[in-house]
């Protein structure tokens, strides 16, 4: 038996309970002892059981998708990993058969299953995963930090989809993924990184992660300040993480002609903006979902091996496995970076 946090009922909260350790492994499946997990906004939706969760989540379900672990057992035909490997994981299990998967676009697979959302997840002492999903770490990074590699992949996808080398880049929204995007941009040669964030704690973290300029949109005219910082041209690239309609509308004004905006933020309502700004400025808009399989993971590997990432700074809280409710209280307050929970030694 193992301990796991399970969404048992259609109401707020999770239940810590004993469940069976996954026993039957497919020929290409791997059993992993979970070392650490980290919390995501999706987990908050499920914890609170809001309108989105009510439509998507079908209890009982083991929750959680961001994790690191140690391989303890492998299926009969597994060749990519071995017992003892320290791993993180791509959390989208894709079909491999649809047109998108066959075109190398697994991140938009027609039949994606997300662990901790559609199938049992990682807030448990053990989890089984397809071997193809696993990222074997050889960089020597503290395993307690490896659980954040999945959202780091979102940051890499968003920040590096467009050319950022020697470019001016605005990061719109400095939650954990936005903060990691700043880190990625700093390591990838961006000329000037401009962070835009309302939360004071996260503005300070943005500076620590490497932002050259930090703007509080509640106190400053964002468009005027960005233009001032860019010789009145605007930024080359905007990496959007806020999910705020007004903020996105303003971004169209401070993105330079021919510039690009990659959009990861989730918007609660329909967004209206002047499409003619996109047309006449020649802007490129790109919607980000998941991580490119497995290009973004290869980029993560290279970034880790530079030893320049500041993952220890983006992880602001480390808790024990029995402190899950406290972890969600911290998330609700939003005065945090990533919240990591230690599961096993």
Coordinates of N, CA and C in Angstrom, one line a residue, residues 9 42 78 99 112 135 139 142 186-187 202 214 220 229 245 258 267-268 274-275 278 285-286 291 301 345:
X9 N -14.5 13.1 -3.5 CA -15.9 13.6 -3.6 C -15.9 14.9 -4.4
X42 N -3.6 24.4 -11.8 CA -4.6 23.4 -12.1 C -5.0 22.7 -10.9
X78 N 11.3 -1.9 -21.8 CA 11.8 -0.5 -21.5 C 13.3 -0.5 -21.8
X99 N -3.2 12.5 -36.3 CA -2.4 13.2 -37.3 C -1.4 14.1 -36.7
X112 N -5.2 13.5 -25.8 CA -4.2 13.7 -24.7 C -4.9 13.3 -23.4
X135 N 12.0 12.1 -18.4 CA 13.2 12.9 -18.6 C 14.2 12.4 -17.6
X139 N 22.2 16.2 -14.8 CA 22.8 17.4 -14.5 C 23.2 17.5 -13.0
X142 N 19.5 19.2 -7.6 CA 18.8 18.7 -6.4 C 17.4 18.1 -6.9
X186 N 17.1 35.1 -19.5 CA 18.4 35.6 -19.0 C 19.5 34.6 -19.5
X187 N 19.2 33.3 -19.5 CA 20.2 32.3 -19.9 C 20.3 32.2 -21.4
X202 N 6.1 39.0 -6.1 CA 6.5 38.5 -7.4 C 7.3 39.5 -8.2
X214 N 11.4 46.2 -13.9 CA 10.2 45.7 -13.3 C 9.1 46.8 -13.2
X220 N 2.0 52.6 -12.8 CA 2.7 53.2 -14.0 C 1.9 53.0 -15.2
X229 N 11.8 52.5 -22.3 CA 12.9 51.5 -22.1 C 13.4 50.9 -23.5
X245 N -7.3 40.3 -19.9 CA -7.7 40.8 -21.2 C -7.1 42.2 -21.4
X258 N 6.1 44.3 -36.4 CA 6.8 43.1 -36.8 C 7.1 42.2 -35.6
X267 N -7.6 32.8 -20.1 CA -8.5 33.9 -19.9 C -9.9 33.3 -19.5
X268 N -10.4 34.0 -18.4 CA -11.7 33.5 -17.9 C -12.9 33.8 -18.9
X274 N -8.5 45.2 -30.7 CA -8.5 45.7 -32.1 C -7.6 44.9 -33.0
X275 N -8.2 44.0 -33.8 CA -7.4 43.1 -34.6 C -6.7 43.9 -35.7
X278 N -3.0 44.2 -34.9 CA -2.2 43.0 -35.3 C -1.9 43.1 -36.8
X285 N 1.0 36.4 -33.4 CA 0.4 35.8 -32.2 C 0.5 34.3 -32.2
X286 N 1.0 33.7 -31.1 CA 1.1 32.3 -31.0 C 0.5 31.8 -29.7
X291 N 4.0 21.4 -23.8 CA 5.4 21.5 -24.1 C 5.6 20.8 -25.5
X301 N 17.2 20.3 -20.8 CA 18.4 19.5 -20.5 C 19.6 20.4 -20.7
X345 N 12.3 10.1 0.7 CA 13.7 10.4 0.7 C 14.4 9.7 -0.5

